[in-house]
mmCIF file of C-alpha atoms in Angstrom:
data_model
loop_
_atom_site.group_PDB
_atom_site.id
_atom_site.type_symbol
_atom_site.label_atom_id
_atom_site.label_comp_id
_atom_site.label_asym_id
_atom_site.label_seq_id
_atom_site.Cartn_x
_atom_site.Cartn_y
_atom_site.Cartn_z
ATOM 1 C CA UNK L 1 131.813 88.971 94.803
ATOM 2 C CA UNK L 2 132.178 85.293 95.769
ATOM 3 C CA UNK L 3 129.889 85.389 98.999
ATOM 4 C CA UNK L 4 126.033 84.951 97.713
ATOM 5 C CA UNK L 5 123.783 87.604 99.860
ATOM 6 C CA UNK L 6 120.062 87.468 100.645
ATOM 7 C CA UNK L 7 119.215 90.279 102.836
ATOM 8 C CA UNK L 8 115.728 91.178 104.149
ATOM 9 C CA UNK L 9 115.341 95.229 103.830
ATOM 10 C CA UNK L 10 112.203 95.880 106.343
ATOM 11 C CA UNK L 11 111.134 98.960 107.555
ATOM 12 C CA UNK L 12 109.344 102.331 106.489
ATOM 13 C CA UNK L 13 108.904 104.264 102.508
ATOM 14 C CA UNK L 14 112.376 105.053 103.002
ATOM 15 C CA UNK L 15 113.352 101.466 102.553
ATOM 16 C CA UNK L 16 110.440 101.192 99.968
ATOM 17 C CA UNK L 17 112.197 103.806 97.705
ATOM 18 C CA UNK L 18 109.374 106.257 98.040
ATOM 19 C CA UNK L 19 109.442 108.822 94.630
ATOM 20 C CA UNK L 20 111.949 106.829 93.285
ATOM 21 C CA UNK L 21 110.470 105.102 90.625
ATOM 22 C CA UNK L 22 113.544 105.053 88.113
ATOM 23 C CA UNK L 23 116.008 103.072 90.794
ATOM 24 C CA UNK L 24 113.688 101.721 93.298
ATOM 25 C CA UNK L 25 115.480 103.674 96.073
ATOM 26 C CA UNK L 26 118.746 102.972 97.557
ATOM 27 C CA UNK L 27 117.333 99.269 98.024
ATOM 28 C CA UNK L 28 116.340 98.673 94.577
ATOM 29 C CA UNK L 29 119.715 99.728 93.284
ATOM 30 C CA UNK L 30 121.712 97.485 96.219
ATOM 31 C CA UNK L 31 119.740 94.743 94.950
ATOM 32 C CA UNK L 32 120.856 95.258 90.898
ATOM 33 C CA UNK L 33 124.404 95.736 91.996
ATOM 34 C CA UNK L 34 124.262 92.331 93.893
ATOM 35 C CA UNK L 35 122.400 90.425 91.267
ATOM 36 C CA UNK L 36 124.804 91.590 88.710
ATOM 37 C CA UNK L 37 127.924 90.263 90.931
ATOM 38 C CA UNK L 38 126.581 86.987 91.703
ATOM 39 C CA UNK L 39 122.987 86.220 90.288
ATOM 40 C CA UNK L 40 121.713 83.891 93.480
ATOM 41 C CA UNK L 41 121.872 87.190 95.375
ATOM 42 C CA UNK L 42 118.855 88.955 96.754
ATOM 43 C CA UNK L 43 117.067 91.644 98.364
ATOM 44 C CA UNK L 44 113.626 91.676 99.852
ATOM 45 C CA UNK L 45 112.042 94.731 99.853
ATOM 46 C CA UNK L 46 109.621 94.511 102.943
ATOM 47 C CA UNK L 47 109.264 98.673 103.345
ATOM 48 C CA UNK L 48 106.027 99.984 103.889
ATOM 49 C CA UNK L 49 105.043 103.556 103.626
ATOM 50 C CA UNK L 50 103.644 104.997 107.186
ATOM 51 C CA UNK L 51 105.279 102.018 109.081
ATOM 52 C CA UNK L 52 106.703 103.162 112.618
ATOM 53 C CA UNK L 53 107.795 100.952 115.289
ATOM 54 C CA UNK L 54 104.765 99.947 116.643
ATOM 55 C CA UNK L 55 103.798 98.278 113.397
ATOM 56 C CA UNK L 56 106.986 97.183 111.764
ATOM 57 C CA UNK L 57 107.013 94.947 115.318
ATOM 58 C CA UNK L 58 103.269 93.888 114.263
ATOM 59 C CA UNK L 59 104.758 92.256 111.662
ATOM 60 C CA UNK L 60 108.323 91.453 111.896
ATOM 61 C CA UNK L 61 108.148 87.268 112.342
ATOM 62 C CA UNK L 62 105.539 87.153 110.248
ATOM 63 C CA UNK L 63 107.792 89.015 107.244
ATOM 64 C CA UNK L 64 111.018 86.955 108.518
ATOM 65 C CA UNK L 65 110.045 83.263 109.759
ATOM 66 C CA UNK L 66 109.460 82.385 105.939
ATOM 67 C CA UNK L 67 112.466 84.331 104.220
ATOM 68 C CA UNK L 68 116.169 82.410 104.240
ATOM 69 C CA UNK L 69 118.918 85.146 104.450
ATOM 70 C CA UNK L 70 122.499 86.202 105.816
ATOM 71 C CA UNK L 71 121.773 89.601 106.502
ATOM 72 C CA UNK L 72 119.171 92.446 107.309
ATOM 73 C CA UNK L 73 118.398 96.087 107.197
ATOM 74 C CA UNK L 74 116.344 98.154 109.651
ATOM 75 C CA UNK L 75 115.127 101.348 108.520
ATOM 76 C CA UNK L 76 112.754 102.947 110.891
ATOM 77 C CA UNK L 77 112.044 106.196 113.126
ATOM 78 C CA UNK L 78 111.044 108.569 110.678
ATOM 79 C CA UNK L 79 107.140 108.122 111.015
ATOM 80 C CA UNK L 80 107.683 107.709 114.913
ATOM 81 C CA UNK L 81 109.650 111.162 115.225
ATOM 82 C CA UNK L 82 106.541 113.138 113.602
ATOM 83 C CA UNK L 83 104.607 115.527 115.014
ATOM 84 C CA UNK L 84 101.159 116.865 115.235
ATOM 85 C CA UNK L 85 102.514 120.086 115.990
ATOM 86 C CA UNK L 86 105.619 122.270 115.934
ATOM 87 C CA UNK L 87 105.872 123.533 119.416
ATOM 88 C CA UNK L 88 104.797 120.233 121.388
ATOM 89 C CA UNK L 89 106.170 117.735 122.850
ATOM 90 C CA UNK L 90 103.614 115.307 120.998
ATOM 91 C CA UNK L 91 105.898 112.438 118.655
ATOM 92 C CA UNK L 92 103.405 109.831 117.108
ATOM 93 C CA UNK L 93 105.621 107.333 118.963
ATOM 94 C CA UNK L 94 106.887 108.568 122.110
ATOM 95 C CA UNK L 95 110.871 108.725 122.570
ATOM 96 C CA UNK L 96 110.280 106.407 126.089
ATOM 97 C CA UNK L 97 108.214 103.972 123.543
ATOM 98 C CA UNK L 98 110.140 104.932 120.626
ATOM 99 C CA UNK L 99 113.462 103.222 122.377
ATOM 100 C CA UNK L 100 111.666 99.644 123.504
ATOM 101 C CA UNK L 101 110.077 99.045 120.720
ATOM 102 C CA UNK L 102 113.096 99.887 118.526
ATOM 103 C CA UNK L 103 115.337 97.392 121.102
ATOM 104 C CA UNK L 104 113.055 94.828 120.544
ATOM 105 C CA UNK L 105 113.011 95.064 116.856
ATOM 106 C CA UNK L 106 116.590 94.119 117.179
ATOM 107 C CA UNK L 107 115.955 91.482 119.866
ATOM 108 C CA UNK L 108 113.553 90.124 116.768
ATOM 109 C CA UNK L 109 115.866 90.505 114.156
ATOM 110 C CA UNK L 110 118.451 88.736 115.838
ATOM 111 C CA UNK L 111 116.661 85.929 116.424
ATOM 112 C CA UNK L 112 116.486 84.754 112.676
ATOM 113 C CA UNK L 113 120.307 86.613 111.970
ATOM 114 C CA UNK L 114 123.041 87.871 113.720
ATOM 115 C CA UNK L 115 124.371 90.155 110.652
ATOM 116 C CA UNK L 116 122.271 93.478 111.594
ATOM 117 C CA UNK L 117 122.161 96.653 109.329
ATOM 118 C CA UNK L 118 120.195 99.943 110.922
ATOM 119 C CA UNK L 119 119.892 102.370 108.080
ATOM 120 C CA UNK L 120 119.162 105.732 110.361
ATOM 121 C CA UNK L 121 117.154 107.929 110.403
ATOM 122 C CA UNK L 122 117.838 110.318 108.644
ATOM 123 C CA UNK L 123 117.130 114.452 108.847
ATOM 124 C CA UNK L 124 114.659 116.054 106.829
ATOM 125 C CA UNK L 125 114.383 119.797 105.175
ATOM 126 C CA UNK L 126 112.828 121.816 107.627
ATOM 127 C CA UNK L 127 111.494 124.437 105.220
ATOM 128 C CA UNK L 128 109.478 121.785 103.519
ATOM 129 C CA UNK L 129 108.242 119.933 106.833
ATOM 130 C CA UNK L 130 106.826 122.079 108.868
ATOM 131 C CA UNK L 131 104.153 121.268 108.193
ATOM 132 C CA UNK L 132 104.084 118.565 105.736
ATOM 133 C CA UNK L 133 100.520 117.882 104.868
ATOM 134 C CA UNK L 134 99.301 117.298 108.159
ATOM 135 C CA UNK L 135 102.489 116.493 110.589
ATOM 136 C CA UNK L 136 105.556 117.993 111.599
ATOM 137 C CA UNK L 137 108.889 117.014 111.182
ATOM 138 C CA UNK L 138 111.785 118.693 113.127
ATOM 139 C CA UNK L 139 115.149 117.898 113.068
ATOM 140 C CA UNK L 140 115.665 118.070 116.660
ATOM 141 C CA UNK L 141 113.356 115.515 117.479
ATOM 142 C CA UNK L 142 114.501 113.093 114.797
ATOM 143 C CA UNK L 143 117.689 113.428 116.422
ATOM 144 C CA UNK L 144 117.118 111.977 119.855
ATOM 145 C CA UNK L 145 115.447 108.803 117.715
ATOM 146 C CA UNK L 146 119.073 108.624 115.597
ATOM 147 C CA UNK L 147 120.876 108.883 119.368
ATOM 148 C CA UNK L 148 118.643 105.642 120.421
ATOM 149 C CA UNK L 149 119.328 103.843 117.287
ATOM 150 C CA UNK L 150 122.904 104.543 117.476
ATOM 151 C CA UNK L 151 123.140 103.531 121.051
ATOM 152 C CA UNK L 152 121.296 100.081 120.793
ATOM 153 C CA UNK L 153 122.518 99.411 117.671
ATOM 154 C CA UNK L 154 126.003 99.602 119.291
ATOM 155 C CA UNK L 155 124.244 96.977 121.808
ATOM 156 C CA UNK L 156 123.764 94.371 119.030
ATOM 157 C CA UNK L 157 127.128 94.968 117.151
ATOM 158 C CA UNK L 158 124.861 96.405 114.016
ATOM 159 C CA UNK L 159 126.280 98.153 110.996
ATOM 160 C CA UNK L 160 125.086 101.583 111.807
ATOM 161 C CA UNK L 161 124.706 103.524 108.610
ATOM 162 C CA UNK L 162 124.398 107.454 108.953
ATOM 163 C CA UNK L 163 123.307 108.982 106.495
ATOM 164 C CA UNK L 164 123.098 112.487 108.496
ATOM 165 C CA UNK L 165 125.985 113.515 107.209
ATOM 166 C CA UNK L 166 125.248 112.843 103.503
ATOM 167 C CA UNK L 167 121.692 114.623 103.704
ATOM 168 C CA UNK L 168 123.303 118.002 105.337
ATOM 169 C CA UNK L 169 126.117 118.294 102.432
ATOM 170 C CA UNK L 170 123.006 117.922 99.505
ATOM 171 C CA UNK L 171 119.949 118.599 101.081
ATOM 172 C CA UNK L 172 119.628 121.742 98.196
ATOM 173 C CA UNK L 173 119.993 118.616 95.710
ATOM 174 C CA UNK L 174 118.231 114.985 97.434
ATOM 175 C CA UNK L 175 114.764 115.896 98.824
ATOM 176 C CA UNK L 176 111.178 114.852 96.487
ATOM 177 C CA UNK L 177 109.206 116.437 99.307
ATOM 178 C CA UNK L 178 111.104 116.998 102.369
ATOM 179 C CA UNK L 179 111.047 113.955 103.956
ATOM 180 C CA UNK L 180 111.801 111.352 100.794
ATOM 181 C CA UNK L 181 114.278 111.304 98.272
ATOM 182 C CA UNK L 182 114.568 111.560 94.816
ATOM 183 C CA UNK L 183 116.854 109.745 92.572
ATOM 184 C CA UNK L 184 119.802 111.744 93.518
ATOM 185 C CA UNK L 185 119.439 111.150 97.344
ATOM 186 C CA UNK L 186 118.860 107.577 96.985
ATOM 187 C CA UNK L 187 122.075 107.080 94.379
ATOM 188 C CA UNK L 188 124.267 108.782 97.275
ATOM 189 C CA UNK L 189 122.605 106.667 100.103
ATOM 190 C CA UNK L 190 123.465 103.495 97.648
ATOM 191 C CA UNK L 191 127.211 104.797 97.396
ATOM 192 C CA UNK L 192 127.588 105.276 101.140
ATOM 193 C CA UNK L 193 126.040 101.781 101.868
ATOM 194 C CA UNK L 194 126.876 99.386 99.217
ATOM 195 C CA UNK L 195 130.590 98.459 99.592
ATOM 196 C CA UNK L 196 129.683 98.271 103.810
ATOM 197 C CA UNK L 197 127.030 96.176 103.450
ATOM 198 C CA UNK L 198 129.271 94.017 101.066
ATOM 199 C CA UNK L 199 132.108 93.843 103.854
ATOM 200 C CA UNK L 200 129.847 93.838 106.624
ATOM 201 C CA UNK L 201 128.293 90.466 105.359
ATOM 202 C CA UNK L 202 131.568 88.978 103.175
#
């Protein structure tokens, strides 16, 4: 690997690498397989658990004005797509909402770099998320947020990296609690995006 990356990874626990202390998530383990190639690489690890739209945008220039880099990855929707109950229509972040904020996100993120990732959002195990603690989290709803991101994503010429597809062949394997992933999930989510990435911003 000749080209020297710096990407900014911003967005929710499943950028974080929530219950994945070993590997530090997918992103922890894109970042060691950079450094090793070419040791001026980097990754920035700006996920915060809880984040949805409304306060990843809180804090997106802030995070970005003082960080040089050639790429970045978007990984939000999750926390927006929950529910306070099962049969409602009643999203913490509306789907109306859910779509401008998530368009300006990009509109941000463009801004400081053209090179765009959007890691998706992904689907959770139903049998362990409803409930989880205290919110809901249905596959059916988180897939009208994955059909905006897809769509303006396409709007921005993003790397648009599904991991849908993944989850549903493992899901008996990946989850920590229904929502995150364990070690497992977040090796397979490195797999899928590493060499992309690599191409995507070569």
């Amino acid at each position: 690997m000749k080209t020297t990356l710096k990407i900014v990874s911003i967005g929710d626990s499943l950028i974080y690498g929530r219950h994945d202390a070993y590997g530090g998530g997918w992103i922890g383990r894109l970042r060691t397989w950079l450094e090793i190639n070419n040791q001026w690489s980097a990754v920035y690890n700006l996920g915060i658990g809880g984040d949805d739209t409304r306060r990843l945008l809180k804090r997106m220039d802030g995070e970005l004005s003082v960080r040089n880099f050639n790429g970045i990855i978007i990984g939000i929707g999750t926390n927006d797509a929950r529910q306070k109950s099962a049969i409602n229509n009643d999203s913490q972040v509306p789907l109306d909402e859910f779509h401008a904020n998530f368009y300006r996100i990009m509109e941000v993120a463009n801004k400081y770099c053209s090179k765009i990732i959007v890691a998706a959002i992904p689907p959770v195990d139903e049998q362990r998320t409803t409930p989880l603690k205290s919110f809901y989290y249905l596959n059916q709803v988180s897939r009208e947020y994955w059909r905006i991101e897809k769509s303006v994503s396409g709007k921005f010429n993003a790397l648009f990296l599904d991991f849908w597809p993944i989850v549903e062949k493992n899901k008996e394997k990946i989850f920590s609690d229904g929502v995150h992933f364990n070690e497992d999930g977040h090796q397979l989510f490195f797999q899928h995006a590493s060499k992309q990435i690599e191409t995507f911003l070569s």
